mmCIF file of C-alpha atoms and ligand atoms in Angstrom:
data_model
loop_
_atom_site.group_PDB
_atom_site.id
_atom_site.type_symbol
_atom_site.label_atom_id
_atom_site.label_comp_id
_atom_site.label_asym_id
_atom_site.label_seq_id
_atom_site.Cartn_x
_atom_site.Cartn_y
_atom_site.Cartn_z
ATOM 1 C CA UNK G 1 114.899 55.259 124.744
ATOM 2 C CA UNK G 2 117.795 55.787 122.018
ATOM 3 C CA UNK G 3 116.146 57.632 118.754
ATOM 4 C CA UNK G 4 118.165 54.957 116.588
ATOM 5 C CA UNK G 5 119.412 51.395 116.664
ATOM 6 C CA UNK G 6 122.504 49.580 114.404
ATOM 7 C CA UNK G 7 119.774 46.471 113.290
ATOM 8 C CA UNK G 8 119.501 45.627 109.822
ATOM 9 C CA UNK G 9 117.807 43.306 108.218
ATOM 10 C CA UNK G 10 121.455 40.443 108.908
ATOM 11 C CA UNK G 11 119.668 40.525 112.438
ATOM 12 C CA UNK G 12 116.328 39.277 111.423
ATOM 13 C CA UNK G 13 115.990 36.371 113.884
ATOM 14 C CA UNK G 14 114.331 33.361 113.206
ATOM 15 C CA UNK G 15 110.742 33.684 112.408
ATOM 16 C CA UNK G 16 109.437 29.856 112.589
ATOM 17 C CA UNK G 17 105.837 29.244 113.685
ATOM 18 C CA UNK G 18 105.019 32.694 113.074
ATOM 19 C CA UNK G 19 102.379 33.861 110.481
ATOM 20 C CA UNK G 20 102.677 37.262 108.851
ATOM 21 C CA UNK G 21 99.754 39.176 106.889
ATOM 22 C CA UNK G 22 101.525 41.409 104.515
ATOM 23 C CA UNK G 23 99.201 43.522 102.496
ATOM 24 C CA UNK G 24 100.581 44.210 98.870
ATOM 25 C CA UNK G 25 102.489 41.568 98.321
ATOM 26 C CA UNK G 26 103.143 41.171 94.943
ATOM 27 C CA UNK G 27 105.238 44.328 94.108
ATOM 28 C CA UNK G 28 107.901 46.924 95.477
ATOM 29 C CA UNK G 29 108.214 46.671 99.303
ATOM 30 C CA UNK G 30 105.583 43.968 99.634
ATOM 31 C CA UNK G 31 107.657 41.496 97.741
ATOM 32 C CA UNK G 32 110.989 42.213 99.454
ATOM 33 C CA UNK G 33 109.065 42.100 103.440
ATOM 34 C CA UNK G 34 107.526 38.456 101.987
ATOM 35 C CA UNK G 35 111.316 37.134 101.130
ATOM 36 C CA UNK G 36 113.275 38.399 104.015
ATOM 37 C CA UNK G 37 110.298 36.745 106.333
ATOM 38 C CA UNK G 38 110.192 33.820 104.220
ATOM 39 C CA UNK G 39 113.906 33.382 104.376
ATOM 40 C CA UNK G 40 114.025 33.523 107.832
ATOM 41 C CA UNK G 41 111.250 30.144 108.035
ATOM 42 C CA UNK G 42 108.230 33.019 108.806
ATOM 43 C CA UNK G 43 104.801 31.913 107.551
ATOM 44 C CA UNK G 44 103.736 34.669 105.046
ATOM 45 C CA UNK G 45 100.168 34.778 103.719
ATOM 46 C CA UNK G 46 100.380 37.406 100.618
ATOM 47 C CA UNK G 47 97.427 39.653 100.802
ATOM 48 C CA UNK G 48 97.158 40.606 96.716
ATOM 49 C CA UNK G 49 94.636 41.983 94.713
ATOM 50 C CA UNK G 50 95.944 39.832 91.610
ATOM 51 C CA UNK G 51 96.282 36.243 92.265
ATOM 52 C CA UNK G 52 98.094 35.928 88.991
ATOM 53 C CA UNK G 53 101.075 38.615 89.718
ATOM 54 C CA UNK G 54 100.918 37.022 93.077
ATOM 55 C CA UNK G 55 101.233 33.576 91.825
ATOM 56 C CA UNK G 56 104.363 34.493 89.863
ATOM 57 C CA UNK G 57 105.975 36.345 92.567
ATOM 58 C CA UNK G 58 105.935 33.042 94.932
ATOM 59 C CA UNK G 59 106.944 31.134 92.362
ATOM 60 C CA UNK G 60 110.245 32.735 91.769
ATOM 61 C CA UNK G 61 110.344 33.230 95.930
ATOM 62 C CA UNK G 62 110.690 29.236 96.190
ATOM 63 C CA UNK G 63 112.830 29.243 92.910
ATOM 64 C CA UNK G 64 115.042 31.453 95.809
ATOM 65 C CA UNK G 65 113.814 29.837 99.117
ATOM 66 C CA UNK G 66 112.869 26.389 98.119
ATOM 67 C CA UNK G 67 111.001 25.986 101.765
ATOM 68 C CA UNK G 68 109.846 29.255 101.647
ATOM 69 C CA UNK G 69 105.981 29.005 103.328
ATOM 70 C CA UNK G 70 103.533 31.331 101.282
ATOM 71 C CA UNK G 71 100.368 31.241 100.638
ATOM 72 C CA UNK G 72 98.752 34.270 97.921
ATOM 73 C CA UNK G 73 95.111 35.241 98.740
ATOM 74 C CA UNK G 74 93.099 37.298 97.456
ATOM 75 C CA UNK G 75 92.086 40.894 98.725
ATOM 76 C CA UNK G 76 90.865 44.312 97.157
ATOM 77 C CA UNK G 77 91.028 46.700 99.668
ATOM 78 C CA UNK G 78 88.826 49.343 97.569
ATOM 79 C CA UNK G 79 86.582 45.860 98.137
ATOM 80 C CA UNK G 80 84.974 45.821 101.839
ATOM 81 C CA UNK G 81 83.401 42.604 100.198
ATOM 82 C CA UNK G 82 86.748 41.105 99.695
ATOM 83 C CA UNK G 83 88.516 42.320 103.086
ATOM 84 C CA UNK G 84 85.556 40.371 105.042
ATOM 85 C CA UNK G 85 86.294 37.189 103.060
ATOM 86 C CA UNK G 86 89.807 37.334 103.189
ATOM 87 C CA UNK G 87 89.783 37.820 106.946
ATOM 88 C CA UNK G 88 87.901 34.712 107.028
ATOM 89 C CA UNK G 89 89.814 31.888 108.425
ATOM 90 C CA UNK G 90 93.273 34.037 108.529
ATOM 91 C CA UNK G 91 95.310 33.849 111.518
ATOM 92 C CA UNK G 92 97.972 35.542 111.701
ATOM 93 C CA UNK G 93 100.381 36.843 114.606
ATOM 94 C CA UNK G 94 101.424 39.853 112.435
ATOM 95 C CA UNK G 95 100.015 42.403 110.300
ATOM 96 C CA UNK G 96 101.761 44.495 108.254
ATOM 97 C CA UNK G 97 99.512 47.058 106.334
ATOM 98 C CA UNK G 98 101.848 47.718 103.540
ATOM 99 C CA UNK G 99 99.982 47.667 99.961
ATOM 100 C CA UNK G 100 98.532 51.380 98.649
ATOM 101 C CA UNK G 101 98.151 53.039 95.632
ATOM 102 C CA UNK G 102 100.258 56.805 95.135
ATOM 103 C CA UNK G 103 99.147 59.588 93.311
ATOM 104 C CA UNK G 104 96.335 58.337 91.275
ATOM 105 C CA UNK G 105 93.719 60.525 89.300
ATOM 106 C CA UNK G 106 90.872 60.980 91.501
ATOM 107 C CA UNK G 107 88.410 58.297 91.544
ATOM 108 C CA UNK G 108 85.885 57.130 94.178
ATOM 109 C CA UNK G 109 85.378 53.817 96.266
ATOM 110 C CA UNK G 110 81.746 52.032 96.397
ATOM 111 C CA UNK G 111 81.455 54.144 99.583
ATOM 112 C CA UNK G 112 82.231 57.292 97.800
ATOM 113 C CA UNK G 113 85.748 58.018 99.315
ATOM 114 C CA UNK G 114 88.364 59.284 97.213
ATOM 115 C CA UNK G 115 90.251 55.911 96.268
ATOM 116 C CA UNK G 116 93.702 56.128 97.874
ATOM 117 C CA UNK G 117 92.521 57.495 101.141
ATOM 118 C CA UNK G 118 89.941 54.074 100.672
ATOM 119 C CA UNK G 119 92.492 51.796 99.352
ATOM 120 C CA UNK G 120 95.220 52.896 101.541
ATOM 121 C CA UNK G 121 93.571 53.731 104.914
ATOM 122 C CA UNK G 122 90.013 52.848 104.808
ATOM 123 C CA UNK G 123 91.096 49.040 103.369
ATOM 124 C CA UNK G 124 93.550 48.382 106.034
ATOM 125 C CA UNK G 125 91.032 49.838 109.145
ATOM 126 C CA UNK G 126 88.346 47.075 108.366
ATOM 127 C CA UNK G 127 91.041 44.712 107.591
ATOM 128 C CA UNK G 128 92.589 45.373 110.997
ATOM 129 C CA UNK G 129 89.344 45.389 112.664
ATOM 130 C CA UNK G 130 88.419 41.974 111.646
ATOM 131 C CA UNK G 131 91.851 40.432 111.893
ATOM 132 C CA UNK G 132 92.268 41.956 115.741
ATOM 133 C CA UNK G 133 90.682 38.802 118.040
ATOM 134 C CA UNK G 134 92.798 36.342 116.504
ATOM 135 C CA UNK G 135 95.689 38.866 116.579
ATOM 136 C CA UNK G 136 95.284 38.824 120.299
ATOM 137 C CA UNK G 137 95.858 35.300 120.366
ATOM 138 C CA UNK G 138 99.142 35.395 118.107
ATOM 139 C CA UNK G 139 102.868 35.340 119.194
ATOM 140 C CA UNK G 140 104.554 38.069 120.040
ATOM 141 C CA UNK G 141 100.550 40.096 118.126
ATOM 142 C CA UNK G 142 101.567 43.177 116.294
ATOM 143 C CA UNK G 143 100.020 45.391 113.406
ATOM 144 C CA UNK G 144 102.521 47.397 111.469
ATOM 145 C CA UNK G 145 101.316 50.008 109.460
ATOM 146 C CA UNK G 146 103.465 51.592 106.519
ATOM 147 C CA UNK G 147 102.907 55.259 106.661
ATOM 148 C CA UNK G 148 105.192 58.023 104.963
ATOM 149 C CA UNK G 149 106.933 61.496 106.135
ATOM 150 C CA UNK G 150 104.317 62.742 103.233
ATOM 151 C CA UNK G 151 102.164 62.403 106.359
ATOM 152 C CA UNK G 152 103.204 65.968 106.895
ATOM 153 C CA UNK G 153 101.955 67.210 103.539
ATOM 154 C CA UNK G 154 98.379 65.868 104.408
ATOM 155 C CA UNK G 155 95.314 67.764 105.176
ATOM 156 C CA UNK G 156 92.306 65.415 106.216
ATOM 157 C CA UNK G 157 88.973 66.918 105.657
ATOM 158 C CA UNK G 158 86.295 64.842 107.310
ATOM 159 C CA UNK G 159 83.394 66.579 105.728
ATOM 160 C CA UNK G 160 84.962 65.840 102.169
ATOM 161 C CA UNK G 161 86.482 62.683 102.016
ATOM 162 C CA UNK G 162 85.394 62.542 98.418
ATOM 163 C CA UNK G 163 88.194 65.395 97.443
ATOM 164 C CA UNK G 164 85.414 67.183 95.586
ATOM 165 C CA UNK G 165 86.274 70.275 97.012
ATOM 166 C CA UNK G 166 89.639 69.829 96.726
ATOM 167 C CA UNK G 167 91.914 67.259 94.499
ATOM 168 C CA UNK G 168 95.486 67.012 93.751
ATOM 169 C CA UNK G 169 96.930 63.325 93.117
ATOM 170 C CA UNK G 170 99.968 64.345 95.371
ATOM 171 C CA UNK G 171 98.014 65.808 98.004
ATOM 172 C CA UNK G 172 95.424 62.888 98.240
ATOM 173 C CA UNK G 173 98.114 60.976 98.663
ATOM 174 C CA UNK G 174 100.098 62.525 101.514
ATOM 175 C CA UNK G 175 96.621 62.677 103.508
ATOM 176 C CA UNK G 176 96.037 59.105 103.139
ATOM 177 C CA UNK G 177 99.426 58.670 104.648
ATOM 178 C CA UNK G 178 98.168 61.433 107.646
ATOM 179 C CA UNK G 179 95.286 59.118 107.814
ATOM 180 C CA UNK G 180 97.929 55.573 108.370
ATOM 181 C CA UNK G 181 99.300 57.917 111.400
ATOM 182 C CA UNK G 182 96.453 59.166 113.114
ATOM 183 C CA UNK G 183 94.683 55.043 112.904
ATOM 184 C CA UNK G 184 98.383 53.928 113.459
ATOM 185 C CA UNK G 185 98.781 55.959 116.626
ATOM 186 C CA UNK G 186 94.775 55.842 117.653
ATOM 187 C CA UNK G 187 95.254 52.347 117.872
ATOM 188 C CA UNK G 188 98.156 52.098 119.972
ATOM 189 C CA UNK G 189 96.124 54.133 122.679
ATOM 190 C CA UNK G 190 93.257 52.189 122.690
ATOM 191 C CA UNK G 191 94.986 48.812 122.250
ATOM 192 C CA UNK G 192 96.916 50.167 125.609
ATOM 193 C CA UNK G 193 94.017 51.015 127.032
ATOM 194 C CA UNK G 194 92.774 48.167 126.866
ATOM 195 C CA UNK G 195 95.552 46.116 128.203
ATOM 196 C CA UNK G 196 95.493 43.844 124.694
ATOM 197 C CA UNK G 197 98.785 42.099 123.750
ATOM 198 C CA UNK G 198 98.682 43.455 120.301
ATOM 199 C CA UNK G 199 101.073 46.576 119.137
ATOM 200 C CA UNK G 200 100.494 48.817 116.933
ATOM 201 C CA UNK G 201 103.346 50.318 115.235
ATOM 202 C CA UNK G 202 104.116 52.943 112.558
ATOM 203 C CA UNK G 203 107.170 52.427 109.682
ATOM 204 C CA UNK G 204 108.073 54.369 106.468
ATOM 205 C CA UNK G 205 110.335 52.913 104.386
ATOM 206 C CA UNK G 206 112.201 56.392 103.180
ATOM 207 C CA UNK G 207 112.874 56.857 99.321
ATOM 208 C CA UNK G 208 112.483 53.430 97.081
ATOM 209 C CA UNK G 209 111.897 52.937 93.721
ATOM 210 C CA UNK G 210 109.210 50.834 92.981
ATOM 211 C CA UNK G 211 105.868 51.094 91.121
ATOM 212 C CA UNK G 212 103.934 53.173 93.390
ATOM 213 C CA UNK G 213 104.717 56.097 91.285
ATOM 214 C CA UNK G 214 103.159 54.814 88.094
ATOM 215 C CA UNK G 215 99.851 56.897 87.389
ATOM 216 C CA UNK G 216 101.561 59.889 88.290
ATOM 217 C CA UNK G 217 101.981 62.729 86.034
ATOM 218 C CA UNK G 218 105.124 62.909 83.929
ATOM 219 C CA UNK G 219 105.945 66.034 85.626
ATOM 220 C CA UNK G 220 105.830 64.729 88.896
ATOM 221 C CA UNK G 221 107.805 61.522 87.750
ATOM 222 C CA UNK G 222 110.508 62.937 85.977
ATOM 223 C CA UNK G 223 110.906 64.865 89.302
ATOM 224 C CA UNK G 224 110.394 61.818 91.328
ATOM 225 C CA UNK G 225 113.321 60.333 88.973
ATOM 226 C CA UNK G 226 115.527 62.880 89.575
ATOM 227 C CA UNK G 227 115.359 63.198 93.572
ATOM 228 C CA UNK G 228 115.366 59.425 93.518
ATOM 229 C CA UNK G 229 118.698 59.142 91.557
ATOM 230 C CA UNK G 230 119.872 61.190 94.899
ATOM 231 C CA UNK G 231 117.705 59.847 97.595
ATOM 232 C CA UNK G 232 116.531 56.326 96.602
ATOM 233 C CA UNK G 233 117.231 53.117 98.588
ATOM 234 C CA UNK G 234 117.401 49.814 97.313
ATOM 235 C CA UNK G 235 114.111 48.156 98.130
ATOM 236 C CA UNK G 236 115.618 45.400 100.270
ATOM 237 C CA UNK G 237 117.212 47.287 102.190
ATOM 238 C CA UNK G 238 114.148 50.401 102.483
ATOM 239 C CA UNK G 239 112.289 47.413 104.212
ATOM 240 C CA UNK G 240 114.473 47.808 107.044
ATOM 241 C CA UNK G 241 112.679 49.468 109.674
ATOM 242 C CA UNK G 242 109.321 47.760 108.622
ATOM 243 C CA UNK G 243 110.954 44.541 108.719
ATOM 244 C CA UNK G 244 112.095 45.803 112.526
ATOM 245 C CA UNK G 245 108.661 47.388 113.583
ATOM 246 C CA UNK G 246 107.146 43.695 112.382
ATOM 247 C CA UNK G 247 109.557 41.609 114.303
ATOM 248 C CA UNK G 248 111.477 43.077 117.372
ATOM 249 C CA UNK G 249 109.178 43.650 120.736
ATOM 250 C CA UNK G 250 111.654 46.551 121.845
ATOM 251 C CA UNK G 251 110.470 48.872 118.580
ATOM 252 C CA UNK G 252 108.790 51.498 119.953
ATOM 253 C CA UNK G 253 105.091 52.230 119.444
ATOM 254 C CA UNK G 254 104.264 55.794 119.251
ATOM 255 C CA UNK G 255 107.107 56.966 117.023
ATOM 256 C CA UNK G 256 107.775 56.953 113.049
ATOM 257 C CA UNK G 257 110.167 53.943 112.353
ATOM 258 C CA UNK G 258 112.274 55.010 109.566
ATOM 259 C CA UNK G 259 116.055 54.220 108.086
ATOM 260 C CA UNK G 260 117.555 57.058 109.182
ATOM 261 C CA UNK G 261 119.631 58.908 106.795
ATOM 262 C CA UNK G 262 119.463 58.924 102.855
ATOM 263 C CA UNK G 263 122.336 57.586 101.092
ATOM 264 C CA UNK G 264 123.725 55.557 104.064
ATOM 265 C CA UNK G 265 122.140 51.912 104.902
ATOM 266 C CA UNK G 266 119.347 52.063 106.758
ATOM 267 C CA UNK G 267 119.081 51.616 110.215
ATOM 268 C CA UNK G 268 116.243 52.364 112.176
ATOM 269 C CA UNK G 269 115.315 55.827 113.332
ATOM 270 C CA UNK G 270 112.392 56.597 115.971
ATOM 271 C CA UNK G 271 111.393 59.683 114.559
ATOM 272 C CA UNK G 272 108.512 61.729 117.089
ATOM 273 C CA UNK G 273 105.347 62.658 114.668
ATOM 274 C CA UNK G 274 104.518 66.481 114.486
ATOM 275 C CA UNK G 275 101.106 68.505 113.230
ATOM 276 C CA UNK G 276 97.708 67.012 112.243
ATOM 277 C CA UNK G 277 99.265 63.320 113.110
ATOM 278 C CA UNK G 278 99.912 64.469 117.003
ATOM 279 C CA UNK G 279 96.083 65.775 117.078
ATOM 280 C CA UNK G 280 94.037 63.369 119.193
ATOM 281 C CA UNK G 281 90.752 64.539 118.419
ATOM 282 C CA UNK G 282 91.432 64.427 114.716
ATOM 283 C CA UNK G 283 91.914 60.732 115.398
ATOM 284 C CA UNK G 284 89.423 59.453 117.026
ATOM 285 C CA UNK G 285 86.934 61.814 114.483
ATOM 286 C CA UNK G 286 88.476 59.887 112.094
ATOM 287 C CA UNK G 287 88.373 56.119 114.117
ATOM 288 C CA UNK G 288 84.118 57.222 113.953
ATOM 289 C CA UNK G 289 84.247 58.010 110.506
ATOM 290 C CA UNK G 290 85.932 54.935 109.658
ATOM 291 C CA UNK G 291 84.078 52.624 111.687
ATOM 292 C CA UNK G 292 80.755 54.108 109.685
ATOM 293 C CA UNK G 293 82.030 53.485 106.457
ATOM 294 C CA UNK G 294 83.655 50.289 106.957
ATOM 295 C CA UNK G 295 81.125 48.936 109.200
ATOM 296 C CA UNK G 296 83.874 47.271 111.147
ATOM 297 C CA UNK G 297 84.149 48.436 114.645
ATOM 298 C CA UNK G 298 87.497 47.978 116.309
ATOM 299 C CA UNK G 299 87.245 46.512 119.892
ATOM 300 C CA UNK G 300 90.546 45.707 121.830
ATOM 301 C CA UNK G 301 90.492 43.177 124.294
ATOM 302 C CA UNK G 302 92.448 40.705 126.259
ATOM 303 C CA UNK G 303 93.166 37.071 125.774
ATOM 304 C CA UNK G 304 90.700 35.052 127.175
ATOM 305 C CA UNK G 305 92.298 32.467 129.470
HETATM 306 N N1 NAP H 401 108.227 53.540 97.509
HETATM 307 C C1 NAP H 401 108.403 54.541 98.348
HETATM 308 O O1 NAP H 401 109.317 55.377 98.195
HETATM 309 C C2 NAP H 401 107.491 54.688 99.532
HETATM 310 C C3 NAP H 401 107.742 55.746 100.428
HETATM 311 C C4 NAP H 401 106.929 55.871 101.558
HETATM 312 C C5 NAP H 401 105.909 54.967 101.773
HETATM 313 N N2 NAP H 401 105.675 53.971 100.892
HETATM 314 C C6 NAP H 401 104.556 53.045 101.172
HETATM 315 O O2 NAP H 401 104.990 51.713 100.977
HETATM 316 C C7 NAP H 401 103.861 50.882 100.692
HETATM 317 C C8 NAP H 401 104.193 49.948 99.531
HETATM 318 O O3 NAP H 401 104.363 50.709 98.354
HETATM 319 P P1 NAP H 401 105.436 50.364 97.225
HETATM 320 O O4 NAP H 401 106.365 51.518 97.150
HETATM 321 O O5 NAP H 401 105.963 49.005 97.417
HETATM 322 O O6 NAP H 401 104.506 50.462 95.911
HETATM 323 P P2 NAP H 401 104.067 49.365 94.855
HETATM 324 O O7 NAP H 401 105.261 48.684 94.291
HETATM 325 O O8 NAP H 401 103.150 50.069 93.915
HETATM 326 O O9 NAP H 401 103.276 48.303 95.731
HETATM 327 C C9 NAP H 401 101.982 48.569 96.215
HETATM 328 C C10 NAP H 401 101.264 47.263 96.431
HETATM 329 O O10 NAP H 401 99.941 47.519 96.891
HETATM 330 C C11 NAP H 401 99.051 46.751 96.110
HETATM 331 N N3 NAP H 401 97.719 47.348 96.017
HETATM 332 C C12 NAP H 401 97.371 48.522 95.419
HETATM 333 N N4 NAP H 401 96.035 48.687 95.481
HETATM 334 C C13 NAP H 401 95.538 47.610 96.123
HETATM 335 C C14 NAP H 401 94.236 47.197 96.477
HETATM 336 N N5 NAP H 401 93.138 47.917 96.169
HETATM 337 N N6 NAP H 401 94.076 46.031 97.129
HETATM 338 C C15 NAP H 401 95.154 45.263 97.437
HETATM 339 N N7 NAP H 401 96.416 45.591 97.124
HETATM 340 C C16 NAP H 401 96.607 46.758 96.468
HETATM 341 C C17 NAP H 401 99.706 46.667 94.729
HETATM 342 O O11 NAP H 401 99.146 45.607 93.978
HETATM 343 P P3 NAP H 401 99.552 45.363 92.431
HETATM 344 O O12 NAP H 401 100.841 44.569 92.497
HETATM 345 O O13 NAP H 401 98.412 44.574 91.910
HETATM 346 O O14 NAP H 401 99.717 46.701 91.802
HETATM 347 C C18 NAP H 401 101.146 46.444 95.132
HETATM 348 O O15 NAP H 401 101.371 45.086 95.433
HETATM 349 C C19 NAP H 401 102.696 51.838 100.430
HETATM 350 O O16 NAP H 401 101.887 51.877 101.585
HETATM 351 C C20 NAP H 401 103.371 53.184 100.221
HETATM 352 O O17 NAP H 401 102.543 54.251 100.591
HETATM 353 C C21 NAP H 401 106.444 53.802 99.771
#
């Protein structure tokens, strides 16, 4: 398999009578995944936590995409409550776990997990979970989780997933991101394993400025600001290899989809994962862990016919 490919987002084929799930929908990334999908005749239910900003955001879609298809429900991924009733009646042929929080003061979920490890991994597992029969069903089924090369920064500590021992917004962060790998990967296996249609892919959208930086310390903004004057993409085109993981059945599973070099358009790069995110025993501790919390247990299985 080549590590890299010359799509961009011109090559997005037509997506009619196909229905996309994209988490965090009504800012940075989410937005510009929802309007190249939209554009393109795709189906795209917008999975926000505030109807409002969500409602707005459509709006000036169709002001772009007159026919544009969206729909805005609600979800709160801190909110197991929420996740269960959103997955109600949802059917979707792809899932793209894309919304998240970023270096946030720490704070805990209902279940008592430090909030962007909940919001960011622990939301999208039960999501996931519940959306995975009708998955199965879908076109071309595939779940497409946005991770980060932060992964490598992250050190997941099952017996504290509180961060009381141990809290730095940063560092929260990049092990959230650790913990979109090791589900993203996990779940490849198993859906494998179990012969299921569905793929499970992995995507990072490099450097882009949007708002997931806002609760971070100045500090670590004004540095953020500065490496991003160097590194940062524009957000439609960041989307690129997410935008490829979600629609092309030749994207590899198994490997990082990113857009390949900074400062040059992106492409998509098949990057192998390294550390923690390679350890398979981490993962499935992990799968256990998240099942408990959640109480959503992920089963793969094949169509019935
Ligand atoms: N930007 C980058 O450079 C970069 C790099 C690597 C990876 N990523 C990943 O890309 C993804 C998108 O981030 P972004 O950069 O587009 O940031 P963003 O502009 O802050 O967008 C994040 C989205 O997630 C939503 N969200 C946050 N908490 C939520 C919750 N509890 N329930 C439901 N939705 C929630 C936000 O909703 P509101 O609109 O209500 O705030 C927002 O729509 C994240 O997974 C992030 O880790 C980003």
């Amino acid at each position: 398999m080549p590590d890299t490919t010359t799509w961009s987002v011109a090559d997005l084929g037509d997506q009619t009578g196909r229905t996309f799930v994209v988490t965090g929908a009504s800012s940075g990334l989410g937005v510009a995944i929802t309007r190249h999908l939209a554009a393109r005749g795709a189906r795209v239910i917008m999975a926000v936590r505030d109807t409002g900003k969500g409602d707005l955001v459509r709006g000036r879609l169709r002001a772009e995409h007159p026919r544009a298809d969206l729909e805005v429900r609600h979800v709160d991924l801190l909110d197991l409550d929420t996740v269960r009733r959103f997955a109600d009646g949802v059917t979707p042929d792809v899932l793209v776990n894309n919304g998240g929080i970023g270096t946030v003061p720490r704070r805990l979920s209902p279940q008592g997990v430090e909030s962007q490890l909940a919001t960011n991994h622990l939301g999208h597992f039960a999501l996931t979970g519940l959306l995975l029969d009708r998955l199965t069903a879908g076109r071309d089924p595939a779940v497409v989780t946005v991770a980060s090369g932060l992964y490598r920064l992250g050190r997941l500590d099952l017996d504290d997933l509180a961060a009381e021992r141990r809290y730095s917004p940063g560092g929260a962060y990049a092990t959230s991101k650790l913990a979109n790998v090791l589900f993203g990967l996990e779940l490849d296996r198993r859906l494998r394993a179990a012969g299921s249609p569905v793929r499970s892919l992995l995507a990072h959208p490099g450097m882009a400025k949007t708002d997931l930086d806002r609760s971070a310390p100045p500090s670590a903004r004004v540095v953020g600001t500065l490496l991003g004057l160097v590194l940062r993409q524009p957000i439609d085109d960041a989307v690129t290899p997410i935008l490829y993981a979600a629609t092309e059945t030749s994207a590899p599973t198994g490997r990082h989809i990113g857009p390949g070099r900074p400062l040059r358009r992106a492409r998509p790069t098949f990057e192998t994962f390294s550390g923690a995110a390679t350890d398979p025993d981490l993962a499935t501790r992990l799968w256990s862990r998240s099942a408990e919390l959640t109480g959503v247990d992920i089963a793969p299985a094949v169509p019935r016919r």
